[in-house]
Coordinates of C-alpha atoms and ligand atoms in Angstrom, one line a residue:
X15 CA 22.4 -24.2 -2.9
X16 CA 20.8 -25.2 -6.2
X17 CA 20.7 -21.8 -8.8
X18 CA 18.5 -23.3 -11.3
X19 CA 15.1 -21.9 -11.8
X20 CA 12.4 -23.4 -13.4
X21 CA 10.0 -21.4 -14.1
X22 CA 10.1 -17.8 -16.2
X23 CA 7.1 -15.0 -14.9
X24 CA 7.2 -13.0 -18.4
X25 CA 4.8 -9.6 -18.7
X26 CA 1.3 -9.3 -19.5
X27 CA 1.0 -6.5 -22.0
X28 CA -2.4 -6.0 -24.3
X29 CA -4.0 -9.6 -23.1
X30 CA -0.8 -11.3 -24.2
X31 CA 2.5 -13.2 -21.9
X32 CA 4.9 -11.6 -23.4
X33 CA 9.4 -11.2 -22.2
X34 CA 9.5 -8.2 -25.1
X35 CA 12.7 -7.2 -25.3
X36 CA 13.9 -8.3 -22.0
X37 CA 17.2 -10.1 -21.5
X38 CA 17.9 -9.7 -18.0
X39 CA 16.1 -11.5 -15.2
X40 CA 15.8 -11.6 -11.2
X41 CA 15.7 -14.4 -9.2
X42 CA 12.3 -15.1 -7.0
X43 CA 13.0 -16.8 -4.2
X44 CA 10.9 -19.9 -2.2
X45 CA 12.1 -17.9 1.2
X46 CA 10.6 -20.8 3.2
X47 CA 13.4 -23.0 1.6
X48 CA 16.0 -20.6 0.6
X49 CA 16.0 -21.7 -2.9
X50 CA 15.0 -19.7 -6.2
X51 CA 11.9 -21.2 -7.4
X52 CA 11.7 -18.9 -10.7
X53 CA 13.0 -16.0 -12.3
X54 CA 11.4 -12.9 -13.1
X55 CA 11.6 -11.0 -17.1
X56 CA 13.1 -7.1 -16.5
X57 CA 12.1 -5.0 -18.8
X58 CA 13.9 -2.9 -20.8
X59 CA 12.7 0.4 -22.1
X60 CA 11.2 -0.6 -24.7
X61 CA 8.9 -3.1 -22.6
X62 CA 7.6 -0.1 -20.9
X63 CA 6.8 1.8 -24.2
X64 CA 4.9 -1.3 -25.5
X65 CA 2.7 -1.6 -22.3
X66 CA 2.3 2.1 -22.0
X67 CA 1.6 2.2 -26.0
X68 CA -1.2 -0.6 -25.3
X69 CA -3.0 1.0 -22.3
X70 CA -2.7 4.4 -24.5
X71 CA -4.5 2.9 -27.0
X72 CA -7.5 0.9 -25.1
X73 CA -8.2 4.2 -23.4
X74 CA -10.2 6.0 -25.9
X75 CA -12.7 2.8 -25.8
X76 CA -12.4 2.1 -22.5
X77 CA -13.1 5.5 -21.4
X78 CA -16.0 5.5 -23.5
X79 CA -17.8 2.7 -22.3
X80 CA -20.9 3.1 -19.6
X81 CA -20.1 3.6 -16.3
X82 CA -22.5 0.8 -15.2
X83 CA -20.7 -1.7 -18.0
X84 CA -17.6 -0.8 -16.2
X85 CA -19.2 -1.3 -12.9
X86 CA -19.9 -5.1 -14.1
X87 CA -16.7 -5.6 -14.7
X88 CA -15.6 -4.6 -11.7
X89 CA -18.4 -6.6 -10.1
X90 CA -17.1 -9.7 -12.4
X91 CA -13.6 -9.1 -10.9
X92 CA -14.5 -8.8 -7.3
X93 CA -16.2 -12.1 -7.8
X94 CA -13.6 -13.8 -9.4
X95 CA -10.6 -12.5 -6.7
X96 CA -12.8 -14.2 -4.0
X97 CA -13.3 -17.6 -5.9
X98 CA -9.3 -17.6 -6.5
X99 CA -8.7 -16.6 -3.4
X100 CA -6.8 -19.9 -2.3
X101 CA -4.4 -20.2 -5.2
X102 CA -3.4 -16.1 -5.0
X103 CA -3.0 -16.7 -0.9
X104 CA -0.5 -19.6 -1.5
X105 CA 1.3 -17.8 -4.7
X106 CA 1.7 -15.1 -2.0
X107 CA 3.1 -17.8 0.8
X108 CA 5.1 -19.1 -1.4
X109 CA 7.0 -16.0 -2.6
X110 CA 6.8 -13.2 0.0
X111 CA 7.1 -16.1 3.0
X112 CA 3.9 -15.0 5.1
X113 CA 1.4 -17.8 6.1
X114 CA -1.6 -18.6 3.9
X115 CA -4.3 -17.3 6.9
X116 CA -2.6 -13.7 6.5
X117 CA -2.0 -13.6 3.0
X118 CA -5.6 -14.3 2.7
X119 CA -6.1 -11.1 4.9
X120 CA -4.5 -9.2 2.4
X121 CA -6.7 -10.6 -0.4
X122 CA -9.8 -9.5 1.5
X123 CA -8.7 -5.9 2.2
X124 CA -7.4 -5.6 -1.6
X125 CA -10.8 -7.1 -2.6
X126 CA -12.9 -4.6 -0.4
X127 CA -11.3 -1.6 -3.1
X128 CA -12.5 -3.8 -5.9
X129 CA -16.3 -3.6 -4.2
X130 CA -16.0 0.1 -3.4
X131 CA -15.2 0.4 -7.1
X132 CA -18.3 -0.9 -8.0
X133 CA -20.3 1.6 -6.3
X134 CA -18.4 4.3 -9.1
X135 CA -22.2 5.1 -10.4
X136 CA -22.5 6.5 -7.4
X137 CA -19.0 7.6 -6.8
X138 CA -18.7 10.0 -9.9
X139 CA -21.9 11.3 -10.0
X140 CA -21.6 15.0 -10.2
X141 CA -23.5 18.5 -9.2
X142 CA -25.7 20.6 -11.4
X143 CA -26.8 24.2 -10.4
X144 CA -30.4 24.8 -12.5
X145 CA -30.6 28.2 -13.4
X146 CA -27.3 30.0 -12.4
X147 CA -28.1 33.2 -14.1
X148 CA -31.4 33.8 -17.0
X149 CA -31.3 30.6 -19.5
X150 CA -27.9 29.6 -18.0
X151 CA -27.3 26.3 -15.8
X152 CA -24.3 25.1 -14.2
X153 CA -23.1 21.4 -13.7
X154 CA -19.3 19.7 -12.8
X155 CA -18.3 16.3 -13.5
X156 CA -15.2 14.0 -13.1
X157 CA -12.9 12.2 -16.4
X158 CA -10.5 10.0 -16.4
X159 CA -6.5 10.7 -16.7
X160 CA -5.6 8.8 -19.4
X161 CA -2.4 5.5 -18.7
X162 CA -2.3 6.0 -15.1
X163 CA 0.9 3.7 -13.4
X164 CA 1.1 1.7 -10.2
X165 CA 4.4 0.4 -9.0
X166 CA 4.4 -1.8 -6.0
X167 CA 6.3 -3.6 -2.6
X168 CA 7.1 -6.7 -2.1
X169 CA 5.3 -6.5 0.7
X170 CA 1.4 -6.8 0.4
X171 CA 1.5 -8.1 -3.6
X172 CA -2.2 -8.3 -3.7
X173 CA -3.5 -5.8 -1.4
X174 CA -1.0 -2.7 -2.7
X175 CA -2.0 -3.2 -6.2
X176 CA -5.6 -3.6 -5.2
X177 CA -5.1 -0.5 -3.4
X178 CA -4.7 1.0 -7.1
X179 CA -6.0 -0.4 -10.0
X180 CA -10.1 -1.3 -9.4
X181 CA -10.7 2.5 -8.7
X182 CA -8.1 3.7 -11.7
X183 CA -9.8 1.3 -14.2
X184 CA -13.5 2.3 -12.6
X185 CA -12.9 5.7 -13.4
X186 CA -12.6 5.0 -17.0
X187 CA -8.5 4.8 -17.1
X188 CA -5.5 2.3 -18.2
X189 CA -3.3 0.9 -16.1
X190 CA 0.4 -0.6 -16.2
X191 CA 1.2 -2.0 -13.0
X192 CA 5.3 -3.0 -11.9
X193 CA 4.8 -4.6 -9.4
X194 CA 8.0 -6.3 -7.0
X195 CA 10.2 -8.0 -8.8
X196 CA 10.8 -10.0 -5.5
X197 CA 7.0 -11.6 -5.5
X198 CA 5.9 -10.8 -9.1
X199 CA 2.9 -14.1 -9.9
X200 CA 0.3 -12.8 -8.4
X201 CA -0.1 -9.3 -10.3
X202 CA -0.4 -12.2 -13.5
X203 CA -3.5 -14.1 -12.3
X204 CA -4.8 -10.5 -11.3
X205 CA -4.4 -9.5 -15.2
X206 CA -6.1 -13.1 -16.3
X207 CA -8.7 -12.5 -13.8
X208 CA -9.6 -9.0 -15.2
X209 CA -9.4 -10.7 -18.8
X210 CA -11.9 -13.3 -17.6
X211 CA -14.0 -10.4 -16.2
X212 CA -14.8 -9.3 -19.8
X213 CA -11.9 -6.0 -19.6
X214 CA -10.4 -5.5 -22.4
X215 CA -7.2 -6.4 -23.3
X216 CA -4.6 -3.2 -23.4
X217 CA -6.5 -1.8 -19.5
X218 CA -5.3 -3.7 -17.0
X219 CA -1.0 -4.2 -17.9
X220 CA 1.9 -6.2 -15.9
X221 CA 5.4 -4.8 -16.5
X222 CA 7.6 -6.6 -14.5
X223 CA 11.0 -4.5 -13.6
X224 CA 13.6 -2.8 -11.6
X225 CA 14.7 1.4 -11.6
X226 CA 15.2 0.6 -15.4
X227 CA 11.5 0.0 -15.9
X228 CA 10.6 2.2 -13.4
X229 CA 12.6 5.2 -14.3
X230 CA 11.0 4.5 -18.0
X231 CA 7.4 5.2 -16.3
X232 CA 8.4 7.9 -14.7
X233 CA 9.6 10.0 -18.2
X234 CA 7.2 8.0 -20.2
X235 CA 5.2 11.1 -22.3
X236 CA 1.9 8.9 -22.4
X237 CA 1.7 8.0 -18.6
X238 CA -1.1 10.5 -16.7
X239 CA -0.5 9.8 -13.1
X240 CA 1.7 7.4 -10.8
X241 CA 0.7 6.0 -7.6
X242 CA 3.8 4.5 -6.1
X243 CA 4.2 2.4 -2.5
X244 CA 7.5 1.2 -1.6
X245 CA 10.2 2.8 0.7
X246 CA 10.6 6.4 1.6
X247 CA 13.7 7.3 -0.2
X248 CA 12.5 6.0 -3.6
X249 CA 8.6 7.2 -2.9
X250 CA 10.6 10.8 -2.4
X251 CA 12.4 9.9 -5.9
X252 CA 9.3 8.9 -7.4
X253 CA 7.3 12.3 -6.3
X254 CA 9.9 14.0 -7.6
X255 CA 11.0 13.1 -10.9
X256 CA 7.2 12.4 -11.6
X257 CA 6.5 15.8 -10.8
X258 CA 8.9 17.0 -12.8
X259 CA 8.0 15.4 -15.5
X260 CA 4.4 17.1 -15.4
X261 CA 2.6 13.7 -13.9
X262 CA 0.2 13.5 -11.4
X263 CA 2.0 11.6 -8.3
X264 CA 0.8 9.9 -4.8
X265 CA 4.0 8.3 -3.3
X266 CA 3.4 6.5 -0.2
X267 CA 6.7 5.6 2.0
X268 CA 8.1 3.5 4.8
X269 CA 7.3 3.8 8.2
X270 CA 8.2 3.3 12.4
X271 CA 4.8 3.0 13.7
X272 CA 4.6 3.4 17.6
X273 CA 2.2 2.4 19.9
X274 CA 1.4 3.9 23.3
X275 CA 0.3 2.0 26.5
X276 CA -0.6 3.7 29.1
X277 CA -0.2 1.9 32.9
X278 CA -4.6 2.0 32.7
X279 CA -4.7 0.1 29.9
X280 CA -5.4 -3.6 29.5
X281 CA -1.8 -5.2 29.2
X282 CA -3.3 -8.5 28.3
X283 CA -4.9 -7.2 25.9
X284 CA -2.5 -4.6 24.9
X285 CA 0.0 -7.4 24.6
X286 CA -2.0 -9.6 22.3
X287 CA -2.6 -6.9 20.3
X288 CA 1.2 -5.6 19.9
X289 CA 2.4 -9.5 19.4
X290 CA 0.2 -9.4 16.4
X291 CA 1.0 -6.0 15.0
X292 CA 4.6 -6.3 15.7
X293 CA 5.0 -10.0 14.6
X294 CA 2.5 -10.8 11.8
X295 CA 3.9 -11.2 8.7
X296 CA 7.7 -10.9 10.4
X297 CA 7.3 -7.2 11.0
X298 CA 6.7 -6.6 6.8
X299 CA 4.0 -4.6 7.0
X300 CA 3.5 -0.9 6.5
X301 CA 1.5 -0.3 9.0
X302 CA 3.6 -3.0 11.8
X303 CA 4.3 -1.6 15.1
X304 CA 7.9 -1.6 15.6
X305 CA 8.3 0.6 18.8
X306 CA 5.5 0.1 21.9
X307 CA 5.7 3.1 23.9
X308 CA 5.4 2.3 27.7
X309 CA 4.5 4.7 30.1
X310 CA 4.8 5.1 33.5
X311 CA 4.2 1.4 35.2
X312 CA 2.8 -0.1 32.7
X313 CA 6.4 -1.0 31.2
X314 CA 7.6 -3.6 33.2
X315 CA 4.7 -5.9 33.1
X316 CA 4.3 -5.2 29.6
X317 CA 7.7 -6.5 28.6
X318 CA 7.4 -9.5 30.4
X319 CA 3.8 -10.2 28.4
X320 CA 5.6 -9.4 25.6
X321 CA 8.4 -11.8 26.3
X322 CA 6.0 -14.4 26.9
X323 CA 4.2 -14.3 23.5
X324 CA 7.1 -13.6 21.7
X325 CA 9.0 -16.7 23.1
X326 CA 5.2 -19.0 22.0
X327 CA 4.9 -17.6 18.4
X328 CA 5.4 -20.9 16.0
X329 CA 7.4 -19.7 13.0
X330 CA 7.4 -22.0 10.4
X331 CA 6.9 -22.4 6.7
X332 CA 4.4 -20.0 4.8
X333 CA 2.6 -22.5 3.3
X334 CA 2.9 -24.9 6.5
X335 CA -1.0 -24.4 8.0
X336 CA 0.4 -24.9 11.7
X337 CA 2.9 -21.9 11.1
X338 CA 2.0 -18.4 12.9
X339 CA 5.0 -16.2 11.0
X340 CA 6.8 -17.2 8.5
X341 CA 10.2 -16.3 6.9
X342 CA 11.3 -13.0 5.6
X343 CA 11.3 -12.4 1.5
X344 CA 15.3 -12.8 1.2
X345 CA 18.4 -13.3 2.1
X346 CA 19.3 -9.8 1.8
X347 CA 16.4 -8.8 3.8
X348 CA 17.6 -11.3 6.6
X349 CA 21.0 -10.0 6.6
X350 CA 19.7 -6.3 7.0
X351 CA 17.3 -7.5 10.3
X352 CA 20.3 -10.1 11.9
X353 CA 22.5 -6.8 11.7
X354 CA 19.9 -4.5 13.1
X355 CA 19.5 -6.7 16.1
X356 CA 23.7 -6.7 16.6
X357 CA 23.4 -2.8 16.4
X358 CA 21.1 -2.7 19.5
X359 CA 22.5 -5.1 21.4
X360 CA 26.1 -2.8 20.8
X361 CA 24.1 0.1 21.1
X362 CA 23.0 -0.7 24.8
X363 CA 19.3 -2.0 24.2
X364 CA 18.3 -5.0 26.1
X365 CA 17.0 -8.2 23.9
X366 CA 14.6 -9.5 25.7
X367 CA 13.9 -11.7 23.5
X368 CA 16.8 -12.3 20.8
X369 CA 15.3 -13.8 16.9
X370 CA 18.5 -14.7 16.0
X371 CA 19.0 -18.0 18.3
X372 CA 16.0 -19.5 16.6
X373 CA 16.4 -22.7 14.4
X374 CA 13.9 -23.7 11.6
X375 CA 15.1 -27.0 9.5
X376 CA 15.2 -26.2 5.5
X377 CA 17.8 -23.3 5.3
X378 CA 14.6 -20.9 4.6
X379 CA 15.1 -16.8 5.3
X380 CA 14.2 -17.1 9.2
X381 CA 14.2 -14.9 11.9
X382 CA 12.5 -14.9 14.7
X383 CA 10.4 -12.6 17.1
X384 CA 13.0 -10.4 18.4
X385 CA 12.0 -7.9 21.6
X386 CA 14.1 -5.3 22.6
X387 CA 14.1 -3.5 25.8
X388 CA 15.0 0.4 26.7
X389 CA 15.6 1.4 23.3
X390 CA 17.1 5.0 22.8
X391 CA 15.9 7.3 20.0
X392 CA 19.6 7.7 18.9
X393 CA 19.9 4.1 18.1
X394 CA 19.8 3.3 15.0
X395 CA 16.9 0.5 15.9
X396 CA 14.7 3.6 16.5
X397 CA 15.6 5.8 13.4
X398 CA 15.8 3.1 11.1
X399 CA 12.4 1.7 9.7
X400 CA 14.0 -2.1 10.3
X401 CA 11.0 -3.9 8.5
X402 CA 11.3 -7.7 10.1
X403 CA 9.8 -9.1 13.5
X404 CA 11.4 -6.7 15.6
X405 CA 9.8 -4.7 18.4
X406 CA 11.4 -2.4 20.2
X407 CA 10.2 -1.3 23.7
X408 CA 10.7 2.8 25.2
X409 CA 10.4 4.0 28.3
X410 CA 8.3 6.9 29.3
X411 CA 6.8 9.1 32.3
X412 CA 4.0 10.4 31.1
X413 CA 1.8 10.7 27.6
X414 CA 2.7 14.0 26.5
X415 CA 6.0 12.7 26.7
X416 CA 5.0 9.3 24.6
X417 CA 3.0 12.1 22.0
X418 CA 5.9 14.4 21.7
X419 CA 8.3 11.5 21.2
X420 CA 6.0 10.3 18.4
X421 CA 5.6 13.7 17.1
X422 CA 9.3 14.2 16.7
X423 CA 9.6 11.1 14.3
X424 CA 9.7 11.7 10.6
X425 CA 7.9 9.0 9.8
X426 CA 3.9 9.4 10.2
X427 CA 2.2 6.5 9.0
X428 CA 0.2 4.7 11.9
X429 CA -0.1 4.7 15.1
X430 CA -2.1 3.4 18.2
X431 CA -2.7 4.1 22.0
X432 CA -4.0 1.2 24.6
X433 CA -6.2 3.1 27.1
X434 CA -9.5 2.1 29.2
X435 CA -9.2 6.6 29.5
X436 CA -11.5 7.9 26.8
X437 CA -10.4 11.3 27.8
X438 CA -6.7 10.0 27.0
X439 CA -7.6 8.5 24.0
X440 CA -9.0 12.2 22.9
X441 CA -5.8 14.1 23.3
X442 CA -4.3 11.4 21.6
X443 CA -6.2 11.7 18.8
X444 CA -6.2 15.3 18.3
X445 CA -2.5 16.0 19.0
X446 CA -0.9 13.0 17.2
X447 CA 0.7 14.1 14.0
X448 CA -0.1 10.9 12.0
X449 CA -2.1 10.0 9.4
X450 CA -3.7 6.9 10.7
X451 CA -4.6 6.2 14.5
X452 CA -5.8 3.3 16.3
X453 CA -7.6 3.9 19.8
X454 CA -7.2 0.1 21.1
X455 CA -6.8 -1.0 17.3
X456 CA -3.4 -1.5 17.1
X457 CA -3.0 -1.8 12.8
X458 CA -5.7 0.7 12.1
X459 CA -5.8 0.6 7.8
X460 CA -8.6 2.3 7.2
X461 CA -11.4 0.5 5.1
X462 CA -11.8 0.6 1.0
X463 CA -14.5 3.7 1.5
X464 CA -12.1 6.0 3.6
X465 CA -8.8 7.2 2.6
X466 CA -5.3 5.5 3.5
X467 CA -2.6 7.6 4.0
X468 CA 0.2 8.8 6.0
X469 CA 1.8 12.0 6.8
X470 CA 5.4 13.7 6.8
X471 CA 8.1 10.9 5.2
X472 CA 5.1 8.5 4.7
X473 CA 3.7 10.0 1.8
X474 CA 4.5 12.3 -0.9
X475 CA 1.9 13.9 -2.9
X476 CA -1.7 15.0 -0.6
X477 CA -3.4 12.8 -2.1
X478 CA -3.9 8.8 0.1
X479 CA -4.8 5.8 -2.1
X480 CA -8.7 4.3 -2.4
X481 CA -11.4 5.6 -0.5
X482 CA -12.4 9.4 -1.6
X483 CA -9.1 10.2 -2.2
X484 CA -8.6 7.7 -4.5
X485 CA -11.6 8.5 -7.0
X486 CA -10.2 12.2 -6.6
X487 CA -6.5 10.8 -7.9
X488 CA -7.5 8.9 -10.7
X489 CA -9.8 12.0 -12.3
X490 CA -9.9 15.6 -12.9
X491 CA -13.3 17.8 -12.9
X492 CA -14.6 19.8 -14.7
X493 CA -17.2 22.6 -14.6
X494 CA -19.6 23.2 -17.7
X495 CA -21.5 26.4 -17.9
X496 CA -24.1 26.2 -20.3
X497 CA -26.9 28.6 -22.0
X498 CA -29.7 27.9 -24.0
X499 CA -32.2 31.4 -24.6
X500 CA -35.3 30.8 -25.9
X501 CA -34.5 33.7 -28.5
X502 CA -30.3 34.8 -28.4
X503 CA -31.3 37.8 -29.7
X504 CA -32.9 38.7 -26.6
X505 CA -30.0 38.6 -24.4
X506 CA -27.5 41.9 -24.4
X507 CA -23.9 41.4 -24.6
X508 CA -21.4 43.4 -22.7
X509 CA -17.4 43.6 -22.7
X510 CA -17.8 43.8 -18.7
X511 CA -16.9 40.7 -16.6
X512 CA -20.3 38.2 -16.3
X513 CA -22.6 38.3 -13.7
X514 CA -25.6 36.4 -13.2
X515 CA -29.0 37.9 -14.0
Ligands
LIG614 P1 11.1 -0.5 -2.3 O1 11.0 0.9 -2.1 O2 12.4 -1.2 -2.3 O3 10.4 -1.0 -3.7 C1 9.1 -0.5 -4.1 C2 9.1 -0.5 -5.6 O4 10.0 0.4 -6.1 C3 9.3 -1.8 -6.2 O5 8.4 -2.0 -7.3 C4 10.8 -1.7 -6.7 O6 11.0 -2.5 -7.9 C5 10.9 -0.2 -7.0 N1 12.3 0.3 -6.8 C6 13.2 -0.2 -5.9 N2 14.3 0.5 -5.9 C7 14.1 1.5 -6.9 C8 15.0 2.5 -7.4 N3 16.2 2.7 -6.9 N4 14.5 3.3 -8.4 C9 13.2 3.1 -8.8 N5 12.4 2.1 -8.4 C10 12.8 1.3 -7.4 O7 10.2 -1.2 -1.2 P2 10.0 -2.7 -0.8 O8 11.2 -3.2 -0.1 O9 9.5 -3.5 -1.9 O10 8.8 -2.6 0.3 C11 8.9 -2.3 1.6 C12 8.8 -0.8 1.8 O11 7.5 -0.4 1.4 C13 8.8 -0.4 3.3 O12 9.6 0.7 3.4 C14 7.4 -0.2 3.7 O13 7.2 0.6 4.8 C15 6.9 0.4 2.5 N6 5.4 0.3 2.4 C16 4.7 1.4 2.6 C17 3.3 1.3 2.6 C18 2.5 2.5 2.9 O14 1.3 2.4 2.8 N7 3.0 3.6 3.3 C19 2.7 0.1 2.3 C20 3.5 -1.0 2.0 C21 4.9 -0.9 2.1

């Protein structure tokens, strides 16, 4: 295996490429060939304090400027993501490994924050209360934070980011973004994109970096607020040692998404539905499903579907248009699935269908669609949020015992149900204790204008990303209470507590 790189992705701090002070660098894999294709700056404390020090000091401007300049901006942006969508979609292929159709996906959910963004006229407008007491009105309103800071997974490097940055920058704040140093290009044409869009340099940043740039964010004085994504033990890090600093934090984590089929449902449909949500993207998505929950009859038919489409799914190249699921993002991340798959074998689950016998020319990071039958929730298969094409497959009698078994997972990110019973889709839906359900939807992410978010492990913080929750996160209100008598003289003054009058 060759080890040279060729290529260097440096930061992007105050409208300028920069390495800074960096000396070390990460490799960025080609996962479809196994070879490193570039190498990534990481930046050193100092990195972080220029970036910081250059969204610091666009903020007075920036959050000066109109709301409806900032809105064309935004607008400009929005426009701009969708005529580059084709080059971002293959810079994603070729460095996380997931085809070009799905990394296009991602683009298009990112690029729906970016439109609700520029509805943030309407999004910030505030409330006034005429006349509160004699000569006295009342009226609240919503500022920005200040440097606000997203750091990123590998997983979604469009969508994650976009998740973040339209609504932080709408509101009238700065942003450094560190985004995965596994699949760092495309957060650079973001920042050249926003330049083009008429932002001004020093608002939109790219640090690139591991826990030493990260851990600089986190006790950076100037930074306001982090929104983090990534797994749950460094989203519980993040929460905390942000908090601790005095930072406003929103730490979304990992994930075991289940999905229940009842024996009424579907199972064609159900099926097609889990292949994709299990599959797509070899299982590296937040909101995957990783465990289908059969219950009752519906579990022996369903496994044979599942088998089925498993065994048909064409795994290939990212960037190969014929390919349905590509690689995974390294060769670390392969080892971590291939040993998962040994565990449940050992551990007494069934492989249906086993990812490990398959054979793709080029050396690339593949595994393939792996389906496991009558898993345990004491393997570690089930506890383990496994994150490759791996879909486990549990037996149950009835749905309270497929709610309670979902109920008693600490993870609480998504989930689904596959039901033609409305009244069993109800139950569902009020007793689940997850954040985001799907009623025949099997990857329900909820769109730019609602809020995304999970509960328990899956987030840290109460505060989701975009949507409501997202203009909430990236500003604080405030309440003005305001008098202007005719005559001052005419109004009495007391030591008691106000009233209205
Ligand atoms: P990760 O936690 O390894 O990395 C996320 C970010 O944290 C990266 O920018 C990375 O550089 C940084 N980081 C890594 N180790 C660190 C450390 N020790 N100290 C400080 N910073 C550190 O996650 P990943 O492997 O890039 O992404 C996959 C994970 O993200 C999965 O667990 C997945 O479920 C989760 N995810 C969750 C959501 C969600 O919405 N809840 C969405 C996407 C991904």
């Amino acid at each position: 295996m060759s080890t040279t790189a060729t290529r260097t992705i440096r930061h992007r701090i105050g409208g300028e490429e920069t390495s800074g002070s960096s000396s070390r660098t990460s490799v960025v894999w080609d996962p479809a060939t196994g070879q490193p294709q570039a190498e990534v700056v990481l930046a050193e404390p100092a990195d972080v304090d220029a970036a910081v020090g250059a969204a610091k000091a666009a903020f007075p401007a920036w959050s000066e400027t109109s709301i409806s300049r900032r809105a064309k901006i935004m607008f400009a942006f929005r426009n701009l993501l969708e005529a580059h969508t084709d080059e971002l979609a293959r810079i994603i292929a070729s460095e996380h490994g997931k085809v070009v159709e799905d990394a296009k996906g991602e683009i298009m959910r990112g690029m729906e924050v970016a439109e609700f963004a520029c509805g943030i006229p309407q999004l910030l407008k505030g409330e006034y209360s005429d006349q509160i007491s004699s000569d006295v009105d009342s009226f609240s309103f919503r500022q920005p934070l200040g440097v606000c800071v997203g750091i990123t997974p590998f997983n979604f490097p469009m969508m994650v980011p976009l998740w973040m940055h339209p609504l932080a920058i709408a509101t009238g704040n700065t942003f450094v973004l560190k985004p995965s140093e596994r699949d760092p290009s495309a957060s650079n044409l973001v920042a050249e994109l926003y330049a083009e869009a008429g932002l001004p340099d020093g608002v939109f940043n790219v640090v690139h970096g591991d826990k030493v740039a990260v851990d600089a964010l986190l006790d950076h004085p100037d930074v306001a607020a982090i929104s983090f994504v990534g797994s749950t033990p460094i989203a519980k890090y993040i929460h905390e040692r942000g908090s601790a600093n005095g930072k406003r934090v929103q730490a979304l984590g990992g994930a075991k998404n289940h999905a229940i089929v009842l024996p009424d449902a579907d199972l064609d449909f159900a099926a097609d539905q889990l292949t994709a949500a299990g599959f797509g993207s070899a299982g590296q998505r937040c909101m995957a499903i990783a465990i289908a929950v059969a219950v009752g009859d519906a579990a022996d038919p369903l496994v044979e579907k599942l088998r089925e489409r498993a065994e048909a799914i064409k795994v290939g190249p990212g960037l190969d248009p014929t390919s349905e699921m590509g690689p995974v993002v390294t060769p670390e991340a392969k080892d971590r699935i291939i040993g998962y798959i040994a565990t449940g074998q050992q551990a007494g689950a069934t492989a249906v269908v086993d990812g490990r016998d398959l054979d793709v020319e080029g050396g690339g990071f593949f595994v393939g669609p792996t389906l496991f039958d009558n898993v345990g929730t004491e393997m570690e298969i089930y506890t383990d949020e496994i994150f490759g094409p791996v879909l486990g497959v549990i037996r149950v009698e009835t749905l309270d015992d497929a709610i309670d078994l979902i109920n008693s997972n600490s993870y609480a990110n998504g989930t689904a149900i596959f039901t033609t019973n409305g009244s069993a889709a109800r139950i569902f839906q009020r007793r689940i204790e997850v954040g985001m359900v799907g009623i025949n939807v099997p990857i329900p992410v909820p769109m730019a204008f609602h809020t995304f978010g999970g509960w328990k492990s899956s987030l840290f913080g109460e505060r989701g990303v975009h949507g409501p929750d997202g203009v909430k996160f990236y500003t604080r209100g405030k309440v003005v209470t305001a008098r202007w008598p005719k005559d001052a003289a005419e109004q009495a003054v007391h030591l008691h507590f106000p009233t209205a009058n």
